[in-house]
mmCIF file of C-alpha atoms in Angstrom:
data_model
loop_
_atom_site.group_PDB
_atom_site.id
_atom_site.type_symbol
_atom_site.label_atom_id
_atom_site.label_comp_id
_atom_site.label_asym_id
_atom_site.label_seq_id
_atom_site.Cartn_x
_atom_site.Cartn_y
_atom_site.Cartn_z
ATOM 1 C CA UNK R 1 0.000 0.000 0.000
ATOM 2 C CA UNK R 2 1.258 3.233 -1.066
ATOM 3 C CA UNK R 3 1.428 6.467 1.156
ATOM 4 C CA UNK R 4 0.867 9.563 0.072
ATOM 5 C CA UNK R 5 0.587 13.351 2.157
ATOM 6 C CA UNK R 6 -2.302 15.823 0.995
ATOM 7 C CA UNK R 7 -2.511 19.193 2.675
ATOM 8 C CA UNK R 8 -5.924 20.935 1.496
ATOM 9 C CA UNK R 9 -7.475 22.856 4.326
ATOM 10 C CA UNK R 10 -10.353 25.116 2.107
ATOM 11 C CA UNK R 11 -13.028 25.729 4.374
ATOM 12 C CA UNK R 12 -13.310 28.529 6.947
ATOM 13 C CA UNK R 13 -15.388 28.493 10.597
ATOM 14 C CA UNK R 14 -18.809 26.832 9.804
ATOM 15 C CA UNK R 15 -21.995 29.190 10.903
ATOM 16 C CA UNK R 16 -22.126 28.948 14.576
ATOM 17 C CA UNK R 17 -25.930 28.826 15.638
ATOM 18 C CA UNK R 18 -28.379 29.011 18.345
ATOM 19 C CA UNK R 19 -26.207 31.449 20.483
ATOM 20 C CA UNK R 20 -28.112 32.663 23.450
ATOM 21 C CA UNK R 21 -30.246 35.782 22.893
ATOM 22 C CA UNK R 22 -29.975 39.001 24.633
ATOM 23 C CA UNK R 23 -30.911 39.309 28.340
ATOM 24 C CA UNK R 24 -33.248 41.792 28.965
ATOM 25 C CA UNK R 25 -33.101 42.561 32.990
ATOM 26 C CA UNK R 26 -29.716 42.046 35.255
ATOM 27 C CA UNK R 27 -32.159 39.848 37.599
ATOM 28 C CA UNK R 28 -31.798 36.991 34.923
ATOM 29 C CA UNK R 29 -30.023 33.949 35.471
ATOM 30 C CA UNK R 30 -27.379 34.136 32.362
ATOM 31 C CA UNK R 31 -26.304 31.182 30.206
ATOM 32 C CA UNK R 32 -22.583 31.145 29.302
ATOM 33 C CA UNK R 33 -23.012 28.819 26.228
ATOM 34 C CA UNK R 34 -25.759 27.812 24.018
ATOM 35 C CA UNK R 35 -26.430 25.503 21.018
ATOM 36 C CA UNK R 36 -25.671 22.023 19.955
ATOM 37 C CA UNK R 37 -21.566 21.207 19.628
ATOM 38 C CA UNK R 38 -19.765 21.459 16.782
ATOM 39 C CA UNK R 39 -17.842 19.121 14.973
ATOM 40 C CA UNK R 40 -13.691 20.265 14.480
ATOM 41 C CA UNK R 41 -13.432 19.026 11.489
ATOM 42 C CA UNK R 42 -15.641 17.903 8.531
ATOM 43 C CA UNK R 43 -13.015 15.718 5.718
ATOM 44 C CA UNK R 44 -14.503 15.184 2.235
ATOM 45 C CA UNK R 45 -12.799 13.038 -0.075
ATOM 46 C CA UNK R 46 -12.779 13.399 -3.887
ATOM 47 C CA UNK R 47 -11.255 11.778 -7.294
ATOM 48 C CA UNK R 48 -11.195 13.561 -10.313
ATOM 49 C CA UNK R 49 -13.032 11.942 -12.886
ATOM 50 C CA UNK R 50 -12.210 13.843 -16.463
ATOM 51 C CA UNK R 51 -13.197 17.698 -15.815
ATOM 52 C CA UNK R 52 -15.672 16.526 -12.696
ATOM 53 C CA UNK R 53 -14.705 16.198 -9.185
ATOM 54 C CA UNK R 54 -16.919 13.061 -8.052
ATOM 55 C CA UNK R 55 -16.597 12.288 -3.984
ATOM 56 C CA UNK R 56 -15.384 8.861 -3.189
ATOM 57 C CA UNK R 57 -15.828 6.371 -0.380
ATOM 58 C CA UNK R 58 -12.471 6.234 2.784
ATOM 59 C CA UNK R 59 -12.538 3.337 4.489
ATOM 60 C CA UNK R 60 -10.966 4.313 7.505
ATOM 61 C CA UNK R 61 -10.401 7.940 9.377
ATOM 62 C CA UNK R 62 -8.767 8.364 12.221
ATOM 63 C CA UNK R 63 -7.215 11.253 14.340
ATOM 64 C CA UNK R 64 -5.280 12.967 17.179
ATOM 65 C CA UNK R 65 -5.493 16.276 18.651
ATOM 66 C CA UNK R 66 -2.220 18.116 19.611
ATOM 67 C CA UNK R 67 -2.169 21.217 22.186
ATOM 68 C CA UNK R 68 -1.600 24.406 20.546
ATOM 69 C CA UNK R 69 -0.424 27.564 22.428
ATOM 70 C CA UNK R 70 1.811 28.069 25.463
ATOM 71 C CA UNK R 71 2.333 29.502 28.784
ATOM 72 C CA UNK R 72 5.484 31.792 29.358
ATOM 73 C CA UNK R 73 8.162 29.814 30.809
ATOM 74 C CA UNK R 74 5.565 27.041 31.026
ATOM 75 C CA UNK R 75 5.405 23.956 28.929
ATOM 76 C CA UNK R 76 1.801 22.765 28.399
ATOM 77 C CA UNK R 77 2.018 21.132 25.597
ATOM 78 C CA UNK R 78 0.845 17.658 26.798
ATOM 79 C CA UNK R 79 1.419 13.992 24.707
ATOM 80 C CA UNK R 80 -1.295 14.129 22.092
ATOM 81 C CA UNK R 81 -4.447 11.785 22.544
ATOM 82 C CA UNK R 82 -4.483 8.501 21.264
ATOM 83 C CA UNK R 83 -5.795 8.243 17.488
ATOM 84 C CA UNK R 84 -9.392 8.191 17.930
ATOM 85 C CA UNK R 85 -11.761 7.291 15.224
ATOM 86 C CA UNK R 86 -14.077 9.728 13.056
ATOM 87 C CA UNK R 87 -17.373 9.653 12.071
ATOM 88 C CA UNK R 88 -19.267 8.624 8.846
ATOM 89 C CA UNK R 89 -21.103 11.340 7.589
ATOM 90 C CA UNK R 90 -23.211 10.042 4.455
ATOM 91 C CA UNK R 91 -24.133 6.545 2.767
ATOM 92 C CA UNK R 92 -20.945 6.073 1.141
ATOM 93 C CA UNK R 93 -18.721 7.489 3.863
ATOM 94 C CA UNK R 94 -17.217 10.355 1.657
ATOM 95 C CA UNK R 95 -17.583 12.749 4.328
ATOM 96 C CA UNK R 96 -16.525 12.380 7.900
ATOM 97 C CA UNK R 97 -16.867 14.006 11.572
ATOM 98 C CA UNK R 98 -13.436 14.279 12.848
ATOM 99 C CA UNK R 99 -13.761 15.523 17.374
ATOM 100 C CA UNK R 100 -16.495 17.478 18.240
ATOM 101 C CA UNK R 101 -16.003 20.509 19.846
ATOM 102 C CA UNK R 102 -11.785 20.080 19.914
ATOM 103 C CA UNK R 103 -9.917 22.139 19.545
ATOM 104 C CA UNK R 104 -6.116 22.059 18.477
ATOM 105 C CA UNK R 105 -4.079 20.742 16.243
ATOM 106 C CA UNK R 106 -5.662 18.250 14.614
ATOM 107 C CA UNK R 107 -4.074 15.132 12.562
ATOM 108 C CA UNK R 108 -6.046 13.549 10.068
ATOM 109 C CA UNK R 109 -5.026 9.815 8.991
ATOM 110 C CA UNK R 110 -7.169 8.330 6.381
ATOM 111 C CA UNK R 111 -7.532 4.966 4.083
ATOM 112 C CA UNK R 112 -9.114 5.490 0.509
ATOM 113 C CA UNK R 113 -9.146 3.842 -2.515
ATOM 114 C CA UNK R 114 -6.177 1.490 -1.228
ATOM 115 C CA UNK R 115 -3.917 4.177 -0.292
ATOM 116 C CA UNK R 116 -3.317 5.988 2.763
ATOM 117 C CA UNK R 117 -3.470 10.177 3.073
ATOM 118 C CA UNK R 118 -2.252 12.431 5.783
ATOM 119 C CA UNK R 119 -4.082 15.669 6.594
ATOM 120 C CA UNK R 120 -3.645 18.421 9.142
ATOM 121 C CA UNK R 121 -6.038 21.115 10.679
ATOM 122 C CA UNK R 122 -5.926 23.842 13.389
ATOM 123 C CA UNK R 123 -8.960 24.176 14.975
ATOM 124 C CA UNK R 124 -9.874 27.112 17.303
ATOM 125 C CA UNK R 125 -12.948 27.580 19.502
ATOM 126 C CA UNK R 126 -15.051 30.708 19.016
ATOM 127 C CA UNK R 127 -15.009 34.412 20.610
ATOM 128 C CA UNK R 128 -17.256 33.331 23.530
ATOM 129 C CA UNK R 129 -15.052 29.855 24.017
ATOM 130 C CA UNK R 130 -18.253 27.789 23.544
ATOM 131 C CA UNK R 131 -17.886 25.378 20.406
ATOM 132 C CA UNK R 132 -15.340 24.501 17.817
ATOM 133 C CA UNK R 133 -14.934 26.992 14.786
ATOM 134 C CA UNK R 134 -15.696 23.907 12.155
ATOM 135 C CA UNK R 135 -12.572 23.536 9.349
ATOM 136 C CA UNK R 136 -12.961 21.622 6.161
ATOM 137 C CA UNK R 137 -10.611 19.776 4.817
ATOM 138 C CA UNK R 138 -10.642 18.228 1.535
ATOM 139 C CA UNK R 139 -8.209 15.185 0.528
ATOM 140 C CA UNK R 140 -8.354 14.360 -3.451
ATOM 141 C CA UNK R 141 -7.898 10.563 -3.782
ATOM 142 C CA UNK R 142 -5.915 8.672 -6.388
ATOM 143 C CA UNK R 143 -9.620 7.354 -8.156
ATOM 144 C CA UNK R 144 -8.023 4.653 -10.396
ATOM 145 C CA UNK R 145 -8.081 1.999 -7.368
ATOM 146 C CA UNK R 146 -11.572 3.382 -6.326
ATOM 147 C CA UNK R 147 -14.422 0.809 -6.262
ATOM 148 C CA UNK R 148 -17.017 1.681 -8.520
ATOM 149 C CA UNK R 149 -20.130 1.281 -6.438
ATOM 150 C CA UNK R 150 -18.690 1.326 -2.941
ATOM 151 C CA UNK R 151 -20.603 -0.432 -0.157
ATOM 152 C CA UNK R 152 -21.625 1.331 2.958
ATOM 153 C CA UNK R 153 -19.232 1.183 6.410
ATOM 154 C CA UNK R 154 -20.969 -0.004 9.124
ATOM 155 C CA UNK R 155 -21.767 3.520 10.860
ATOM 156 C CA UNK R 156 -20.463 3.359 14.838
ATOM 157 C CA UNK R 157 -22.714 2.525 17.926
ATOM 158 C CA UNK R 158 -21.493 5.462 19.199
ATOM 159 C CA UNK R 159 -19.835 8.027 18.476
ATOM 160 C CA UNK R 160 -16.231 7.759 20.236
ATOM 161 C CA UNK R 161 -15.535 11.164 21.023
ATOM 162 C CA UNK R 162 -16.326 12.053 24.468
ATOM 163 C CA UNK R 163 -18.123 15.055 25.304
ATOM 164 C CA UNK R 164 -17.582 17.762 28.060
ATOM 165 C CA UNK R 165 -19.640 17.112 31.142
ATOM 166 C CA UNK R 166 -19.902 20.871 31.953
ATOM 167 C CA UNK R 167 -18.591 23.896 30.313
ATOM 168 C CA UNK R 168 -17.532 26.504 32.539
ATOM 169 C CA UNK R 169 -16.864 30.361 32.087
ATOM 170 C CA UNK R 170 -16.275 33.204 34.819
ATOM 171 C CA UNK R 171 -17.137 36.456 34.183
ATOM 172 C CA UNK R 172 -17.900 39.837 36.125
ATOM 173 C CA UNK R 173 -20.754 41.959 35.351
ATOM 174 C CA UNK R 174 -20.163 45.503 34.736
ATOM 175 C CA UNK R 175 -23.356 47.511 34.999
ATOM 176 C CA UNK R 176 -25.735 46.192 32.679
ATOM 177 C CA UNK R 177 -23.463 43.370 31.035
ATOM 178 C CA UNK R 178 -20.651 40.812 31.388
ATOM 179 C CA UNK R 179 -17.249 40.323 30.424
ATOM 180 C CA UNK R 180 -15.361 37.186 31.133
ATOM 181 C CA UNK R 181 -12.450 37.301 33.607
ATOM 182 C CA UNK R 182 -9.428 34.940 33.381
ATOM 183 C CA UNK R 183 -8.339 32.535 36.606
ATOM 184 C CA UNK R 184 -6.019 30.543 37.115
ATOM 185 C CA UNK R 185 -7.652 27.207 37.922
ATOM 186 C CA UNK R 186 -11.400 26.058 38.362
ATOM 187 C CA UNK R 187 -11.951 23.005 39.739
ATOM 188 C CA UNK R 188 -15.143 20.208 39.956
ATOM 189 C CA UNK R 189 -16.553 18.202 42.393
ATOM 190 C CA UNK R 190 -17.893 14.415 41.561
ATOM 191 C CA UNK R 191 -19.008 11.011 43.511
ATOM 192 C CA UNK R 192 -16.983 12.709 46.552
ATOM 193 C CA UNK R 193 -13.915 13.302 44.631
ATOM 194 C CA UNK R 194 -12.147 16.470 43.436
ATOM 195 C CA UNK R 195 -10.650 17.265 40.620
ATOM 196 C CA UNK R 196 -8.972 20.500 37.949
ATOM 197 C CA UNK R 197 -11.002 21.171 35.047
ATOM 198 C CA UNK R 198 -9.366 21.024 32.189
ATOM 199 C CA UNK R 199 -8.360 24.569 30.212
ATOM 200 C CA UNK R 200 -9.996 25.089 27.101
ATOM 201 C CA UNK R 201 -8.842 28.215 25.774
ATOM 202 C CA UNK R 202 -6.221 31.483 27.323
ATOM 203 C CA UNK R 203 -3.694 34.051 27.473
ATOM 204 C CA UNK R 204 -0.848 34.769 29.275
ATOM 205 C CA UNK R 205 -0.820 32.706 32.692
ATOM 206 C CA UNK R 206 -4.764 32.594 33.233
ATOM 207 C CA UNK R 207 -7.936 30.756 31.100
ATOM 208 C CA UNK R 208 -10.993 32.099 29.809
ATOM 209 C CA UNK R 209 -12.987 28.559 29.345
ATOM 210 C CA UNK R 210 -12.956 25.310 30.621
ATOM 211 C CA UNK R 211 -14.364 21.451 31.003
ATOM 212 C CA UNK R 212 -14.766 19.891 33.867
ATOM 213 C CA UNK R 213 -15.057 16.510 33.607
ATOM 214 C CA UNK R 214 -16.130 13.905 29.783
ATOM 215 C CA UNK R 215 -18.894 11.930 30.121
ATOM 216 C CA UNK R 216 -19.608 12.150 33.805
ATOM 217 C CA UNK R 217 -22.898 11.831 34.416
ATOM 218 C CA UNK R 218 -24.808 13.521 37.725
ATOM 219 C CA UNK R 219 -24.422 16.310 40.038
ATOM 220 C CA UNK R 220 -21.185 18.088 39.682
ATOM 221 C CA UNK R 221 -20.064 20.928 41.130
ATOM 222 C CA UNK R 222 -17.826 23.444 39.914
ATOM 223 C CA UNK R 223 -15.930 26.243 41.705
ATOM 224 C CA UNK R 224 -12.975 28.853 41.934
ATOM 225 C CA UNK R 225 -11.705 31.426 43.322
ATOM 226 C CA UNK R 226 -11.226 35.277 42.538
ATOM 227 C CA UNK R 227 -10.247 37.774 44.961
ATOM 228 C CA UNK R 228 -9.901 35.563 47.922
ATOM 229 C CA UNK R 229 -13.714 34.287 47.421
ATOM 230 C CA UNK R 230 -14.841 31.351 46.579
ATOM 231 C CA UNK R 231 -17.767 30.618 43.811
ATOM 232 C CA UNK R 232 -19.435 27.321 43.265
ATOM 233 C CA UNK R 233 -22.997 26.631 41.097
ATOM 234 C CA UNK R 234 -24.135 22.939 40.952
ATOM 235 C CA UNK R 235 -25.289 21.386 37.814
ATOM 236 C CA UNK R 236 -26.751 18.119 37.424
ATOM 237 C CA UNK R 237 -25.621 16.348 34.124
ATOM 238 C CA UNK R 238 -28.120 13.616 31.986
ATOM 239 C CA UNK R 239 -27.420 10.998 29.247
ATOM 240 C CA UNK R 240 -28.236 11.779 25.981
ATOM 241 C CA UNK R 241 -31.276 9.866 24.696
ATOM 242 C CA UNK R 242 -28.655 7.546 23.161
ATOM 243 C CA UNK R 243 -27.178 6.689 26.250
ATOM 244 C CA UNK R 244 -23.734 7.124 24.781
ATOM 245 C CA UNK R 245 -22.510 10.343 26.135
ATOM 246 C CA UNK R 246 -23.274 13.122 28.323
ATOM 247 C CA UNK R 247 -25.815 16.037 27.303
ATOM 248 C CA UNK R 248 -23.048 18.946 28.534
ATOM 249 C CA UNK R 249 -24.185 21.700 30.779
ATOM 250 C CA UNK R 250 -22.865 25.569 30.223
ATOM 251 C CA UNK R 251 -22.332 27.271 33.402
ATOM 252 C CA UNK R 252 -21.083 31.361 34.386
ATOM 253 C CA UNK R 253 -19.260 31.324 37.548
ATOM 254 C CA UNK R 254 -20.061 35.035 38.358
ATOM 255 C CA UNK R 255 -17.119 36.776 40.128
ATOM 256 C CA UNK R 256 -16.743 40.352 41.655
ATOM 257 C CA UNK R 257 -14.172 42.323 43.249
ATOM 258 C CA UNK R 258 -15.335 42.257 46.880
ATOM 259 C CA UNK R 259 -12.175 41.210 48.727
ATOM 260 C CA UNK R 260 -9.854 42.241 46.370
ATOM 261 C CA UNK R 261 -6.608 44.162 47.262
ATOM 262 C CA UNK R 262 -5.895 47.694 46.273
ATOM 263 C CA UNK R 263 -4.128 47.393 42.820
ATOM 264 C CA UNK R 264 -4.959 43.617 42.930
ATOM 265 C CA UNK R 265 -7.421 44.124 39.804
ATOM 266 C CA UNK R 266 -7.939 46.278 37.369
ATOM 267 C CA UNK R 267 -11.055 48.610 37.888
ATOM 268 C CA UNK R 268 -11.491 50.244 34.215
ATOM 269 C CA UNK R 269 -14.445 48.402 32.772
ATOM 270 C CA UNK R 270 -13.454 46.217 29.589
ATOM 271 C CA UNK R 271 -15.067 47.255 26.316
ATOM 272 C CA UNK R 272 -18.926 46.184 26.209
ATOM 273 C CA UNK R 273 -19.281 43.087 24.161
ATOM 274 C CA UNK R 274 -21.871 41.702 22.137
ATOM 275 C CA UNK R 275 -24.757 39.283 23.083
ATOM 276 C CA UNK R 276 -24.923 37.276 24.579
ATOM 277 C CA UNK R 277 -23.114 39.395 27.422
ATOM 278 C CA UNK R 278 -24.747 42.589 27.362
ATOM 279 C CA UNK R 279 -28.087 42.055 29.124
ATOM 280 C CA UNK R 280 -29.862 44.917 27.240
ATOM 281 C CA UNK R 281 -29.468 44.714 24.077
ATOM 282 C CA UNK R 282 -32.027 43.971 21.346
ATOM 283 C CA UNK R 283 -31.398 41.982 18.996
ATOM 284 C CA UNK R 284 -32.685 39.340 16.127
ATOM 285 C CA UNK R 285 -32.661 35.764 17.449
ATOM 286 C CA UNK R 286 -30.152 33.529 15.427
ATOM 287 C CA UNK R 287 -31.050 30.696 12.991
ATOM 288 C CA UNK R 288 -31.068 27.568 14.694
ATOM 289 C CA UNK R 289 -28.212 25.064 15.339
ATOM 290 C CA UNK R 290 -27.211 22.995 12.597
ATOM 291 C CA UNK R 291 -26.488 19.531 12.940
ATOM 292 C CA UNK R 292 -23.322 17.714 11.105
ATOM 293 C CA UNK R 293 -25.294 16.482 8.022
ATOM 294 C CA UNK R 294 -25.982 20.248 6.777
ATOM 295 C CA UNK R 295 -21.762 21.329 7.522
ATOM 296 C CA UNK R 296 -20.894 18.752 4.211
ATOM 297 C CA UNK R 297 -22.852 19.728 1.356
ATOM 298 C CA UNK R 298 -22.547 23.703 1.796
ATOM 299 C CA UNK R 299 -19.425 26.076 3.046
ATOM 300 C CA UNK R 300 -19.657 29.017 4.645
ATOM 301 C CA UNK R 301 -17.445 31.459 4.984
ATOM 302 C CA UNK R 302 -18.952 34.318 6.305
ATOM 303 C CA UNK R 303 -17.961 34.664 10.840
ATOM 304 C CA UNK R 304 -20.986 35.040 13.293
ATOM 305 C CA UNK R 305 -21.643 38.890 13.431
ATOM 306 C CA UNK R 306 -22.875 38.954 17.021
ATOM 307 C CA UNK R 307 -19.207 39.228 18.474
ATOM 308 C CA UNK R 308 -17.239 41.468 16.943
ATOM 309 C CA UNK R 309 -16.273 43.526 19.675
ATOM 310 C CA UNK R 310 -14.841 40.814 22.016
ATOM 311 C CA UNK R 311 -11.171 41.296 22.827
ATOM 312 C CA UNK R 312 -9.173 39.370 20.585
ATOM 313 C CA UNK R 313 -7.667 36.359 22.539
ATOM 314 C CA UNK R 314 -4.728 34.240 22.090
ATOM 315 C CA UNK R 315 -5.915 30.626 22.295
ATOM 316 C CA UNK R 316 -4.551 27.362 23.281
ATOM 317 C CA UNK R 317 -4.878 24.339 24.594
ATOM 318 C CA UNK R 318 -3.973 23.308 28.180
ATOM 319 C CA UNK R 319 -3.679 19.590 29.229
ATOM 320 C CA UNK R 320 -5.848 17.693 31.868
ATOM 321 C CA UNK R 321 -4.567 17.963 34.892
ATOM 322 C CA UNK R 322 -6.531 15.464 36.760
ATOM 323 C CA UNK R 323 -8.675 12.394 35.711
ATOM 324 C CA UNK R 324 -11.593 13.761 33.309
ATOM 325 C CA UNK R 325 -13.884 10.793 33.466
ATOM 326 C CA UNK R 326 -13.452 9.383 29.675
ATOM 327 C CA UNK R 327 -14.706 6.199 29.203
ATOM 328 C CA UNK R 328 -13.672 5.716 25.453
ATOM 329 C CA UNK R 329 -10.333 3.669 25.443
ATOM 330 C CA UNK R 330 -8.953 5.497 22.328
ATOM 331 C CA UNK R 331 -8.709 8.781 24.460
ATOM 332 C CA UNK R 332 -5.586 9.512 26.574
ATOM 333 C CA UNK R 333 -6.414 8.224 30.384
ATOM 334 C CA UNK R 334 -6.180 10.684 33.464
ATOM 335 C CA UNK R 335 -3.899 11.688 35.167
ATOM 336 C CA UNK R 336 -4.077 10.840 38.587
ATOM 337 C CA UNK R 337 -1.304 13.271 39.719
ATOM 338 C CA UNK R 338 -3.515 16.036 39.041
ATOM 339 C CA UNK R 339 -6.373 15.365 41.566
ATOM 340 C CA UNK R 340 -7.197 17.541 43.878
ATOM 341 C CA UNK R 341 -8.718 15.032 46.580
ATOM 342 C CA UNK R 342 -5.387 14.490 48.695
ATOM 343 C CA UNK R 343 -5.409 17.922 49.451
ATOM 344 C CA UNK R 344 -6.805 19.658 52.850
#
């Protein structure tokens, strides 16, 4: 079997949808994150057949997700997770899921047509650090070994890629809206035990989003601490209807700067952002999520234009540093140093 490498990444972030819509009265209680997750990566696989570009059937996907990003002086750019598998899109399996809601460097390896292709993607989460900004990435196949009426793969149980168990951001409110604040750890309560969520997304030496916890099911609850106080909301997490992984929760740890020190934080209001942070704005509710099978046939390339204001972040990935919960043996297993239950 011959290898070959193919680098194509032509799509841009897919429309993000079902954002939450404005609050209208501070006395609400505010949703961090709304909307179904999105997939990282949607791979579409192609021969060229005279002057046409027909898709053609991969047999196998499979991929790992590298941290991108850094801390100064810091390295947290942890061993990459174990090749999980992707997920068959259509009939014919010429387009496939690849994580959901990952982000990273992602590595694409793929089977088609008897030969094996390498692809790579960097996927980044959006301005409000809820779901994956979707790439596309399209790998033309060498069609003379291609089958001519290729049978259908078997689609998977389930799909392997674990989701969050609750999504957490902290934020302050400023007058009449919010504005996420970075910390420097959040951690999660769960069947008595205690563990660090998991950093998503920061700058510098702090975080702006994290996880805590994949596929743990129940109460959970997560805290941390700002200013010497601590703040803690309890969620309770369900099964989806497929029993196969968790239905994540979005939480907003909300944070002030009652018992902070003189010079400890900086008073000067960020810039106001867009919904759904500022409570009183008015505004056109968003189409509705779209689910996986709508991201293949149609690009977009046009950037949700609720957000534009945000304060550009750098973004990156920080490893788990205590045992997440995964039950899917292709992903990389805790780590137990990281827990947080020894302590007093």
């Amino acid at each position: 079997m011959s290898t070959k490498t193919m680098f194509i990444v032509t799509g841009a972030a897919a429309w993000i949808g079902g954002i939450a819509t404005a609050m209208t009265a501070l006395s609400c209680d505010v949703e961090a994150c709304e909307g179904d997750s999105q997939p990282s990566v949607i791979v579409r696989f192609w021969a060229q057949d005279g002057s046409a570009q027909v898709p053609v059937q991969a047999s196998s996907v499979k991929f790992q997700v590298h941290a991108t990003g850094g801390i100064r002086d810091q390295d947290f750019a942890p061993t990459p997770t174990e090749l999980q598998g992707a997920r068959c899109l259509d009939d014919a399996c010429t387009s496939w899921m690849v994580g959901n809601d990952q982000a990273g460097r992602v590595a694409i390896y793929a089977e088609a047509c008897g030969h094996r292709y390498t692809a790579e993607a960097t996927v980044e989460l959006d301005d409000l650090s809820c779901h994956a900004q979707t790439e596309y990435v399209d790998i033309q196949v060498d069609g003379r070994d291609c089958p001519v009426a290729p049978e259908r793969i078997p689609p998977y149980e389930c799909e392997p890629t674990a989701h969050p168990s609750v999504h957490v951001i902290v934020a302050r409110r400023y007058d009449d809206y919010y504005a996420t604040v970075p910390v420097e750890m959040v951690w999660f309560e769960h069947m008595g035990q205690t563990y660090e969520a998991r950093c998503l997304q920061g700058e510098n030496e702090t975080c702006l989003a994290w996880v805590a916890g994949y596929d743990l099911a129940g109460p959970i609850t997560v805290s941390t601490e700002y200013c010497d106080t601590v703040v803690s909301e309890a969620v309770k997490v369900d099964m989806l209807p497929d029993s196969c992984h968790v239905d994540t929760e979005y939480v907003m740890l909300e944070v002030s700067t009652r018992g902070c020190l003189t010079g400890e934080v900086d008073e000067g209001p960020p810039p106001r952002p867009g919904t759904p942070w500022d409570l009183t704005a008015q505004t056109e509710p968003l189409p509705p999520p779209r689910g996986p099978d709508d991201l293949v046939g149609e690009q977009r390339t046009d950037p949700p234009g609720t957000i534009d204001d945000l304060v550009d972040r750098q973004r990156h990935v920080r490893p788990p540093t205590g045992p997440t919960g995964l039950k899917n043996d292709d992903l990389s297993p805790p780590d137990p140093e990281g827990s947080l239950r020894d302590q007093e």
